[in-house]
Coordinates of C-alpha atoms and ligand atoms in Angstrom, one line a residue:
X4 CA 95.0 294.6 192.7
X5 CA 93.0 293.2 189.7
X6 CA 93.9 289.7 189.3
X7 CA 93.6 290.1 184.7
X8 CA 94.7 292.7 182.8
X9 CA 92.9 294.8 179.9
X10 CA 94.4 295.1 176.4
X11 CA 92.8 296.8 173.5
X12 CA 93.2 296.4 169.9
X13 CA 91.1 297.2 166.9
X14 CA 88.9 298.9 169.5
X15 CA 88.4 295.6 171.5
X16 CA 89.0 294.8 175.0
X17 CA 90.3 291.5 176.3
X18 CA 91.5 290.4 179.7
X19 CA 94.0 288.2 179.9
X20 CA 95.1 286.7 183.6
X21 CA 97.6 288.0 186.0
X22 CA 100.2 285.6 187.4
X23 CA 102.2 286.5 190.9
X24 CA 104.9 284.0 191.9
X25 CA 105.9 283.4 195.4
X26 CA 108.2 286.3 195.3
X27 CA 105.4 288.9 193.9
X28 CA 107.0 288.5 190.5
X29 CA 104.4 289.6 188.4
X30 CA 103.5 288.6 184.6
X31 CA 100.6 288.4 182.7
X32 CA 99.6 285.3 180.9
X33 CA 99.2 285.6 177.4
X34 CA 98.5 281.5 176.7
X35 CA 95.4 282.5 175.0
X36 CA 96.2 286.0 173.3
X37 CA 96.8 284.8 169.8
X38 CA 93.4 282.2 169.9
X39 CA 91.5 285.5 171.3
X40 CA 93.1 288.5 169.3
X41 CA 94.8 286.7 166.5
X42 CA 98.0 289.0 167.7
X43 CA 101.3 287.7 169.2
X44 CA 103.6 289.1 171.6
X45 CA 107.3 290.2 169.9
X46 CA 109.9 290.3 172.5
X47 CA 113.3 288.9 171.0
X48 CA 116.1 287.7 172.9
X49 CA 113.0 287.1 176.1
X50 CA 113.8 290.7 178.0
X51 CA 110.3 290.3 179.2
X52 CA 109.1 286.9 178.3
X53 CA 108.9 284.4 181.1
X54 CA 109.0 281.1 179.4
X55 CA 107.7 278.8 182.2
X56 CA 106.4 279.0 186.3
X57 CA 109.5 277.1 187.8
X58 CA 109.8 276.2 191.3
X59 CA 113.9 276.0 191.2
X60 CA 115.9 279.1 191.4
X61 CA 114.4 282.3 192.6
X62 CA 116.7 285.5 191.2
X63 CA 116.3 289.1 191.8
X64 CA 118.6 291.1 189.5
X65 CA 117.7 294.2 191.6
X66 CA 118.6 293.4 194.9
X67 CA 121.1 291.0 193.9
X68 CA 119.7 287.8 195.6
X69 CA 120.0 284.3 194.2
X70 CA 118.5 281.1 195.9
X71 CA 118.3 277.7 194.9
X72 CA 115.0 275.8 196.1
X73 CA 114.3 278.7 198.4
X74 CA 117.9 278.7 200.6
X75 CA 120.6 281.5 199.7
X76 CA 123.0 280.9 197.5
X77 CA 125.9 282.8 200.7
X78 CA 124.7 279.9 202.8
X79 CA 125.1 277.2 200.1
X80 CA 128.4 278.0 199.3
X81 CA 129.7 278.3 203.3
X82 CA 127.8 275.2 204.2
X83 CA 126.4 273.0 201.6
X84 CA 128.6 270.2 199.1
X85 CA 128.1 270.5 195.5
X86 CA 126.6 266.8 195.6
X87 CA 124.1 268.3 198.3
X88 CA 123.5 271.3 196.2
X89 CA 122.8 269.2 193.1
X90 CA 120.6 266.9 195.1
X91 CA 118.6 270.0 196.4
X92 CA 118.2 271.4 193.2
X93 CA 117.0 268.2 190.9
X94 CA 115.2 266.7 194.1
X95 CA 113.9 270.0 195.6
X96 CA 114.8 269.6 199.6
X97 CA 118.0 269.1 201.4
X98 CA 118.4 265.4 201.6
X99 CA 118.6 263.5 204.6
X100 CA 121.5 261.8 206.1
X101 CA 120.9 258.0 204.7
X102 CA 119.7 259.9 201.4
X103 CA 122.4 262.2 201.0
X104 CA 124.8 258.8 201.4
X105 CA 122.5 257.2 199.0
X106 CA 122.9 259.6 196.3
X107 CA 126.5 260.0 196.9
X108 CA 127.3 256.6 196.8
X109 CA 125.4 256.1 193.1
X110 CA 127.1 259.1 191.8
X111 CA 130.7 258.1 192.7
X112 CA 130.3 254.0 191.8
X113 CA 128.9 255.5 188.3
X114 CA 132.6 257.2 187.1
X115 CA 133.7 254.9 185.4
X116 CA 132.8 255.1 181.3
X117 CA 132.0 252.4 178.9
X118 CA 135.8 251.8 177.3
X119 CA 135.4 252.3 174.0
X120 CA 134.4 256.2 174.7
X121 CA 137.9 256.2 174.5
X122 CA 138.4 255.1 171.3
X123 CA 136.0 258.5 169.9
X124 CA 139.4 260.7 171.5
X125 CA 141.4 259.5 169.1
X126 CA 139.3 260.7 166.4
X127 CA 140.0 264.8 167.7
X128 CA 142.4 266.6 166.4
X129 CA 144.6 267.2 170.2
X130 CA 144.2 271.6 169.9
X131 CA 140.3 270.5 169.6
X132 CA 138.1 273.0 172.1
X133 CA 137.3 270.5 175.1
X134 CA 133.6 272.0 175.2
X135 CA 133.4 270.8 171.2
X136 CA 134.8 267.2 172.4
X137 CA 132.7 267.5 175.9
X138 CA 129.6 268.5 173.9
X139 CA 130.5 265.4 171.1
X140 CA 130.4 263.1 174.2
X141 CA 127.9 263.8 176.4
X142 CA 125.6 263.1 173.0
X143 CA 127.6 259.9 172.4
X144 CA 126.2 258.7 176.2
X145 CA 122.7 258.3 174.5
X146 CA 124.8 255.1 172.1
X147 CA 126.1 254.4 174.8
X148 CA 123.9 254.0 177.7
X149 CA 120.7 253.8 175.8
X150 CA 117.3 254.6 177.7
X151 CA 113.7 255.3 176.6
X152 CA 112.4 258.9 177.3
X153 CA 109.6 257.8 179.8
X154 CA 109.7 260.4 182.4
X155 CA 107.5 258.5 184.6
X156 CA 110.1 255.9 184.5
X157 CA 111.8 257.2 187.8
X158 CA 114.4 254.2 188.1
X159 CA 115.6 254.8 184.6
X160 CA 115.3 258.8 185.2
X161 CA 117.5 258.6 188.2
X162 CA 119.7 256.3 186.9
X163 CA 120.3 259.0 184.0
X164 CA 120.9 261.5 186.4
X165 CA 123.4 259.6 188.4
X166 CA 125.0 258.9 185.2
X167 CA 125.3 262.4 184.2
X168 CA 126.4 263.6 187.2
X169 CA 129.3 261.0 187.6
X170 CA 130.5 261.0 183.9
X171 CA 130.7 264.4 183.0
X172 CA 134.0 265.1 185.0
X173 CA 135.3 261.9 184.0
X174 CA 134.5 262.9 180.0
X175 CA 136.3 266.4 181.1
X176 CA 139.5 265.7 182.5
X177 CA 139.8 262.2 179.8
X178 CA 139.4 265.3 177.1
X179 CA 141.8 267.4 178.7
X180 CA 144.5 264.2 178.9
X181 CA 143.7 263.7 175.5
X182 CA 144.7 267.0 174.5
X183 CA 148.4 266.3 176.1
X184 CA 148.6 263.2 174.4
X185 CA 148.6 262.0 178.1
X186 CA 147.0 258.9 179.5
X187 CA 143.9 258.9 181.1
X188 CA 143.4 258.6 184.7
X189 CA 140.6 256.2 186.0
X190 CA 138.2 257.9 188.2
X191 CA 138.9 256.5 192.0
X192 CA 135.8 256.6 194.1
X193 CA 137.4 256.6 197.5
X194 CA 138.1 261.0 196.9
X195 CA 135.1 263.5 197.1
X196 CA 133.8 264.3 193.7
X197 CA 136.0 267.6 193.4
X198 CA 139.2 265.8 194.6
X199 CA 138.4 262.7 191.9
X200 CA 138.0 265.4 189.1
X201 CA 141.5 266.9 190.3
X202 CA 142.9 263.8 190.3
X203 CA 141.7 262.9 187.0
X204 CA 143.0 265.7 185.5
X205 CA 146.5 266.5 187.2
X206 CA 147.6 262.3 188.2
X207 CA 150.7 261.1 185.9
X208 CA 151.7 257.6 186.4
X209 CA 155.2 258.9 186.6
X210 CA 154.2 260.9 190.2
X211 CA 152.7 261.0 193.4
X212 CA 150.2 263.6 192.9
X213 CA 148.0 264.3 196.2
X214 CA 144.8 266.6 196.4
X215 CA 145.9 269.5 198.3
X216 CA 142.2 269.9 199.8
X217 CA 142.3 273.7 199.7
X218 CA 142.3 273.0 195.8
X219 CA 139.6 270.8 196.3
X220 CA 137.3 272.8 198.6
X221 CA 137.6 276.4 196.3
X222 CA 136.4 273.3 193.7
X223 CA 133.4 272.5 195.6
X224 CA 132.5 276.1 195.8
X225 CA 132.7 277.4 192.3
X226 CA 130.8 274.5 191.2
X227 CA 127.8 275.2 193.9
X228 CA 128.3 278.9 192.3
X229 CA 127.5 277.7 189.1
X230 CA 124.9 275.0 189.8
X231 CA 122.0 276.8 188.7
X232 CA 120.7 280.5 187.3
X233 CA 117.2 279.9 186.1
X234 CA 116.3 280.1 182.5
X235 CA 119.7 281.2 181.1
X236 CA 120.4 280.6 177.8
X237 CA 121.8 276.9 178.0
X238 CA 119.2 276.3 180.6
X239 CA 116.3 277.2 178.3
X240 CA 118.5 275.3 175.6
X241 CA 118.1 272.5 177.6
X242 CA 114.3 273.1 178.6
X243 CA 113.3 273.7 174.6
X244 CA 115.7 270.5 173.4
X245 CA 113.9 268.2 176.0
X246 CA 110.4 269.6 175.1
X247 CA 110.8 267.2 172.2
X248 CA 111.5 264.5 174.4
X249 CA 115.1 264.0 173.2
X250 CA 116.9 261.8 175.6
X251 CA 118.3 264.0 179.4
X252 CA 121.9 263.0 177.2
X253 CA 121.0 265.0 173.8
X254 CA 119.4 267.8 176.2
X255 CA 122.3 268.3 178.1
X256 CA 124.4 268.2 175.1
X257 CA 122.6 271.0 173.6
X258 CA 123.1 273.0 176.5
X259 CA 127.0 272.4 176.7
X260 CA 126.7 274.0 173.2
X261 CA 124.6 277.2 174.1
X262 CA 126.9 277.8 177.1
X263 CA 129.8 277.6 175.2
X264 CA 129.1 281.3 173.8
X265 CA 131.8 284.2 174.6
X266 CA 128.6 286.2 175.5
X267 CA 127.7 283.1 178.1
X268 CA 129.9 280.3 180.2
X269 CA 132.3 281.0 177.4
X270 CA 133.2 284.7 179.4
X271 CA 135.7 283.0 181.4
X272 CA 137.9 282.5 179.2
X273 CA 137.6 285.2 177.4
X274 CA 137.9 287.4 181.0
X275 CA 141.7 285.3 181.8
X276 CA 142.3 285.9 177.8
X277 CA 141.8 289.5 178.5
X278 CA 143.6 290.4 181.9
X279 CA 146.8 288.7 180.0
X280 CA 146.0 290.3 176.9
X281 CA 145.8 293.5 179.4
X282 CA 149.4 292.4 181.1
X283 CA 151.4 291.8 177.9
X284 CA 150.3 295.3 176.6
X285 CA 151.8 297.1 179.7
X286 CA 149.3 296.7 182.0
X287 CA 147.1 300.4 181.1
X288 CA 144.2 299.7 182.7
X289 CA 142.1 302.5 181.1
X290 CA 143.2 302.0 177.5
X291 CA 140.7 299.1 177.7
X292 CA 138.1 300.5 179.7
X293 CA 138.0 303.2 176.9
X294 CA 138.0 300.5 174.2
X295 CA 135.1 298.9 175.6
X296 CA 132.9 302.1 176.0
X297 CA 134.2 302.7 172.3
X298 CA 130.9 300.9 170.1
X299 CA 133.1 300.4 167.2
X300 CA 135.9 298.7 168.6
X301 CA 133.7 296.1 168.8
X302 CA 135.3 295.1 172.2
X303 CA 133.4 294.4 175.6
X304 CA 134.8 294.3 179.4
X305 CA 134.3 290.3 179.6
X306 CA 133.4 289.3 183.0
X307 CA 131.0 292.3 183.2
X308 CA 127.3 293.0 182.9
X309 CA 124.8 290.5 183.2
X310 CA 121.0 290.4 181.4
X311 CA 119.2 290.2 184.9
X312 CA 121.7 291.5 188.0
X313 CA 121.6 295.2 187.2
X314 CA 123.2 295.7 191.4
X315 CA 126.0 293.5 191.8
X316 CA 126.1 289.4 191.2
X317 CA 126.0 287.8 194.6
X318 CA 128.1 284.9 192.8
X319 CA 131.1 287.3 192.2
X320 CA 131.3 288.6 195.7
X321 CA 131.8 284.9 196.8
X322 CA 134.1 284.5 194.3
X323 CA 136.2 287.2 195.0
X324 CA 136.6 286.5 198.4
X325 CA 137.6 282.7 197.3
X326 CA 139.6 284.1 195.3
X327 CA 141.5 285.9 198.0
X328 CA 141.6 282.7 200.5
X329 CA 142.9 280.4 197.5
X330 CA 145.3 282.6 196.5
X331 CA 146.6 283.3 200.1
X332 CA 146.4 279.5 200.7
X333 CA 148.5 278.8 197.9
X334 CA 150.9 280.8 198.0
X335 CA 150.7 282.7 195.0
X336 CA 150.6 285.9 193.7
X337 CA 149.0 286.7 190.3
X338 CA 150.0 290.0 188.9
X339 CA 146.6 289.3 187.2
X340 CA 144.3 289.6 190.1
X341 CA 146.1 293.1 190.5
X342 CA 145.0 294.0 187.0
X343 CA 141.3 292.7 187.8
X344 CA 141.0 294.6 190.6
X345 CA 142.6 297.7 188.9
X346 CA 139.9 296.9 186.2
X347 CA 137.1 296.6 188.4
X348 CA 138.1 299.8 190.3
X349 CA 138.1 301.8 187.3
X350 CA 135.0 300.3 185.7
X351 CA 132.6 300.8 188.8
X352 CA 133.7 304.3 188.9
X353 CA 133.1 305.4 185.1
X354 CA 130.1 306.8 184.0
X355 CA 129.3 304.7 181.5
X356 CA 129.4 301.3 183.4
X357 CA 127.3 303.3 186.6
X358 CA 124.9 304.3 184.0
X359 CA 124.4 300.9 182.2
X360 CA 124.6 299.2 185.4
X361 CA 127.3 297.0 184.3
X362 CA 129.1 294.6 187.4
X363 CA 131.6 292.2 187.8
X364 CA 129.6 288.6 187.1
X365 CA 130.3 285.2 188.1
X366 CA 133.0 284.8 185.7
X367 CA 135.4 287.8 186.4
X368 CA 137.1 286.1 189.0
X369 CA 136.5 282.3 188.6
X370 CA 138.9 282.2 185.9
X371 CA 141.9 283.8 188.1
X372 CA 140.9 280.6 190.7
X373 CA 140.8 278.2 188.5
X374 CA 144.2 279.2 186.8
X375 CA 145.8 279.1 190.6
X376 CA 144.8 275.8 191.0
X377 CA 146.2 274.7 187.4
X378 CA 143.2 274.4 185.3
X379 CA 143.9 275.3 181.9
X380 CA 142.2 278.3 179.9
X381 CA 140.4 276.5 177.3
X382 CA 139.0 274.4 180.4
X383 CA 137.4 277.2 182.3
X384 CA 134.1 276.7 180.1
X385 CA 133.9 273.3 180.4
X386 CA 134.2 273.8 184.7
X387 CA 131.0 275.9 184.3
X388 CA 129.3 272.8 182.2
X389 CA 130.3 270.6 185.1
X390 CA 129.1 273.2 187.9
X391 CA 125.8 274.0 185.8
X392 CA 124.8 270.1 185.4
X393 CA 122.3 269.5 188.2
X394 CA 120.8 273.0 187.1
X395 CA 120.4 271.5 183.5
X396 CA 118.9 268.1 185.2
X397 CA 116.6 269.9 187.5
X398 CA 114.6 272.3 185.0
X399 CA 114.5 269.6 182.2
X400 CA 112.8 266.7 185.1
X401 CA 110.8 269.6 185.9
X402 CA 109.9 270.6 182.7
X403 CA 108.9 267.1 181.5
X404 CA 107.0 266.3 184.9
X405 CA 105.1 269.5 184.2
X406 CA 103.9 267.9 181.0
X407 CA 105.1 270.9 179.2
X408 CA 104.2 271.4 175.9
X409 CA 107.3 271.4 172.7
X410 CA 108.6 274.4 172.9
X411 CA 107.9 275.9 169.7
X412 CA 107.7 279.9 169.1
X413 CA 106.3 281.9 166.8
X414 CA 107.9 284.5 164.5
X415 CA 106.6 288.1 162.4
X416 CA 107.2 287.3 159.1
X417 CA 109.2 290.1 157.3
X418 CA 110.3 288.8 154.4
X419 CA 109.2 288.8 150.5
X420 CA 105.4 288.7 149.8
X421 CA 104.5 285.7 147.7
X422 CA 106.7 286.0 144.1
X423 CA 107.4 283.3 141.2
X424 CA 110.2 281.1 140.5
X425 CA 112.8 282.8 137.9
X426 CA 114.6 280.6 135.8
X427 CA 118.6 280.4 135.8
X428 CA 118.9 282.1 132.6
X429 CA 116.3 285.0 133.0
X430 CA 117.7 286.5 136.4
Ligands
CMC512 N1 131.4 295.9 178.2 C1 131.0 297.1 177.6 N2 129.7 297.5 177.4 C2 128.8 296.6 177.8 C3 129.1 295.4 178.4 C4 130.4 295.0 178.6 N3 130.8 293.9 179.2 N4 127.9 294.7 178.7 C5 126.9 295.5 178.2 N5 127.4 296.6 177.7 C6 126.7 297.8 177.2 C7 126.1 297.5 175.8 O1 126.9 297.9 174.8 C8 124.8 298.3 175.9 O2 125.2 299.6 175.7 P1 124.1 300.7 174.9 O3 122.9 300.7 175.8 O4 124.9 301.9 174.9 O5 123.9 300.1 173.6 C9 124.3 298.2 177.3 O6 125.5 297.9 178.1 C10 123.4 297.0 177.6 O7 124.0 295.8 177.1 P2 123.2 294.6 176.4 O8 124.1 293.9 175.5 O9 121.9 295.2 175.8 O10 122.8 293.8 177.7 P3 122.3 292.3 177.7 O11 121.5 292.1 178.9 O12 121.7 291.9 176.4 O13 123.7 291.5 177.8 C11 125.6 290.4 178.6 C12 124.2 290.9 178.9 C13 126.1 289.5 179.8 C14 125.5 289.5 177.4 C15 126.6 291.6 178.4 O14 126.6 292.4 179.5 C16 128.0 291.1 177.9 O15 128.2 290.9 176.8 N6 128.9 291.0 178.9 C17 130.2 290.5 178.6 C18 130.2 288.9 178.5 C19 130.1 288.3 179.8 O16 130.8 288.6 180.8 N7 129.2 287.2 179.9 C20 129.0 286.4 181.1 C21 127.6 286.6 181.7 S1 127.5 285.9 183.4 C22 127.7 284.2 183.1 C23 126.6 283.6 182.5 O17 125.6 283.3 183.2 O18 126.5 283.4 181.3

């Protein structure tokens, strides 16, 4: 195979190089089009547009495989912890024993936040959405835990990290106390970081509450699903915020807002929204697949279709079955997961999600776990920002370490030609 490709405009030929990644991914690199040609390349909303080599996450929408650093995502979420996962994926290889500890050990004796984040609570309105007051916070980190943006720096750089990673839940279940005008539970280092979160969010000083470790396990998981998904929208967020070299805490706080969209980590709540939405209208199934095939009911199947996995989203199938063991586990039966499954039945066999090649995603059934084990709706999103954080760490440390360029694209002008300014009274 020719290693450059030949494009021709205004009846000259260029060549412009051919890039193969480790998985035969093929793309052809354009870095020098515009200096050669004077043209750009117009691709909006990045269908075909890699925006950087990474070394990360390998996905192939096709075949429906997802990998992080190389191992699959099946044996991850059977065998891995999310702390190991998150290590692997900002790091690069499974940490050793004595590292593993290490890393564990600075994550869980960083909990604990400065005590006047507290006093910003009090300054939300209590129905605030938590990924609003999660997103106001993690940007408040930068006050206060102040650090220069010296990537080379790697003590302060892992310090950040461990910061991040230790802070966030404690920022997420303190914002879902706040919200029941409840107070907050300290974070208590002796429980594994999914039990800690649990406890943050469900202790009350009037009861005994104990992490039933089923809870806590299905925790684990769906945050390892979530860890990471290449260059997603909040993930490129965060890659094109730190090409500025904003603070890691301003990055990730950019990200929390991109993934906050309906059409994004905002799905599951949408999908939970929906399947009761589904319920309280009698439960007809098909009126809603209908609706969504409808273009001007303006209504989608949330929880379905996804931009790269055009087979089936290996995330889901784990879910599902997670779903099932929870569930079974706990005891409880959700006339909801009936009306998924009803849902899901119906949609894979109508033509027009076949044809589109629209699938359950990670999101359809998350949201039914996460309401078994007690997590509110409006929380869901903010799960997936706690899940996604080592994915956001690793691609913006490996985006600065690459020396990457500010992200800055370019644009086809369409507006007005040049015209002159008409005074008030004369328009
Ligand atoms: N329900 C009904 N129709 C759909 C849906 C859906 N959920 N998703 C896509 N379509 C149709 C869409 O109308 C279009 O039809 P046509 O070709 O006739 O115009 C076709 O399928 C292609 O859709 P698209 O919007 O061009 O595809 P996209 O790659 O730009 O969008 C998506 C991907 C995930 C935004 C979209 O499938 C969607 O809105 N899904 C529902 C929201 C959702 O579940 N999001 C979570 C994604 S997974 C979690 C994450 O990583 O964020």
């Amino acid at each position: 195979m020719s290693n450059f490709a030949e494009i021709t405009l205004e009846g000259k030929t260029y060549q412009l190089p051919i890039v193969i990644g480790t998985e035969g991914e093929k793309a052809i690199d354009i870095t020098k089009l515009r200096d050669m040609t004077g043209y750009i390349t117009l691709d909006s909303g990045y269908k075909n547009t890699g925006a950087t080599k990474s070394a990360i996450t390998f996905l192939d929408g096709d075949k429906g495989i997802l990998r992080y650093r190389g191992y699959p995502i099946e044996q991850l979420a059977e065998k891995s912890s999310f702390l190991e996962v998150a290590f692997l994926l900002i790091y690069g290889y499974l940490p050793k024993a004595e590292e593993l500890k290490k890393f564990v050990y600075e994550v869980t004796t960083h909990t604990l936040v400065n005590e006047d984040v507290k006093k910003i609570y009090s300054g939300f309105p209590v129905n605030a959405h938590p990924m609003g007051v999660l997103c106001a916070l993690v940007s408040s980190l930068s006050a206060f835990y102040p650090i220069p943006t010296d990537i080379k720096n790697t003590e302060i750089v892992d310090l950040t990290i461990y910061r991040l990673l230790a802070k966030v839940p404690t920022l997420a279940a303190w914002t879902y106390k706040n919200s029941q005008g409840h107070p907050v539970n300290y974070p208590k280092n002796n429980l594994s970081y999914a039990a800690n979160f649990l406890h943050m969010m469900f202790s009350l000083p009037v009861e005994d509450y104990e992490v039933n470790p089923v809870v806590a396990d299905a925790l684990d998981k769906l945050l390892i699903l979530h860890a990471d998904h290449e260059q997603n929208c909040s993930t490129s967020t965060v890659r094109l915020a730190g090409s500025s070299h904003v603070t890691l805490y301003a990055a990730i706080a950019a990200g929390i807002s991109a993934l906050w969209g309906p059409l994004h980590g905002g799905a599951n709540q949408e999908v939970l929204e929906m399947l009761e939405a589904i319920r309280a209208d009698g439960g007809n199934v098909k009126k809603y697949i209908e609706k969504a095939k409808d273009k001007n009911s303006g209504f989608r199947l949330m929880g379905f279709g996804h931009r790269v996995y055009k087979n089936f989203d290996p995330r889901a199938k784990i879910i599902k079955k997670a779903c099932d063991d929870v569930l079974k586990a706990l005891g409880v039966h959700d006339p909801i997961l009936d009306i998924a499954q009803e849902l899901e039945q119906a949609a894979l066999n109508d033509s027009y999600f076949i044809e589109r090649k629209l699938y359950p995603n990670v999101d359809f059934y998350s949201g039914i776990i996460y309401k078994a084990i007690g997590i509110p709706t409006n929380m869901f999103t903010v799960m997936f920002a706690i899940g996604r954080l080592p994915g956001w760490i690793a691609q913006w440390r490996e985006m600065r370490l690459d020396g990457e360029p500010i992200s800055r694209p370019r644009q086809i002008y369409i507006g007005e030609k040049q015209r002159d300014y008409v005074p008030i009274d004369q328009r």
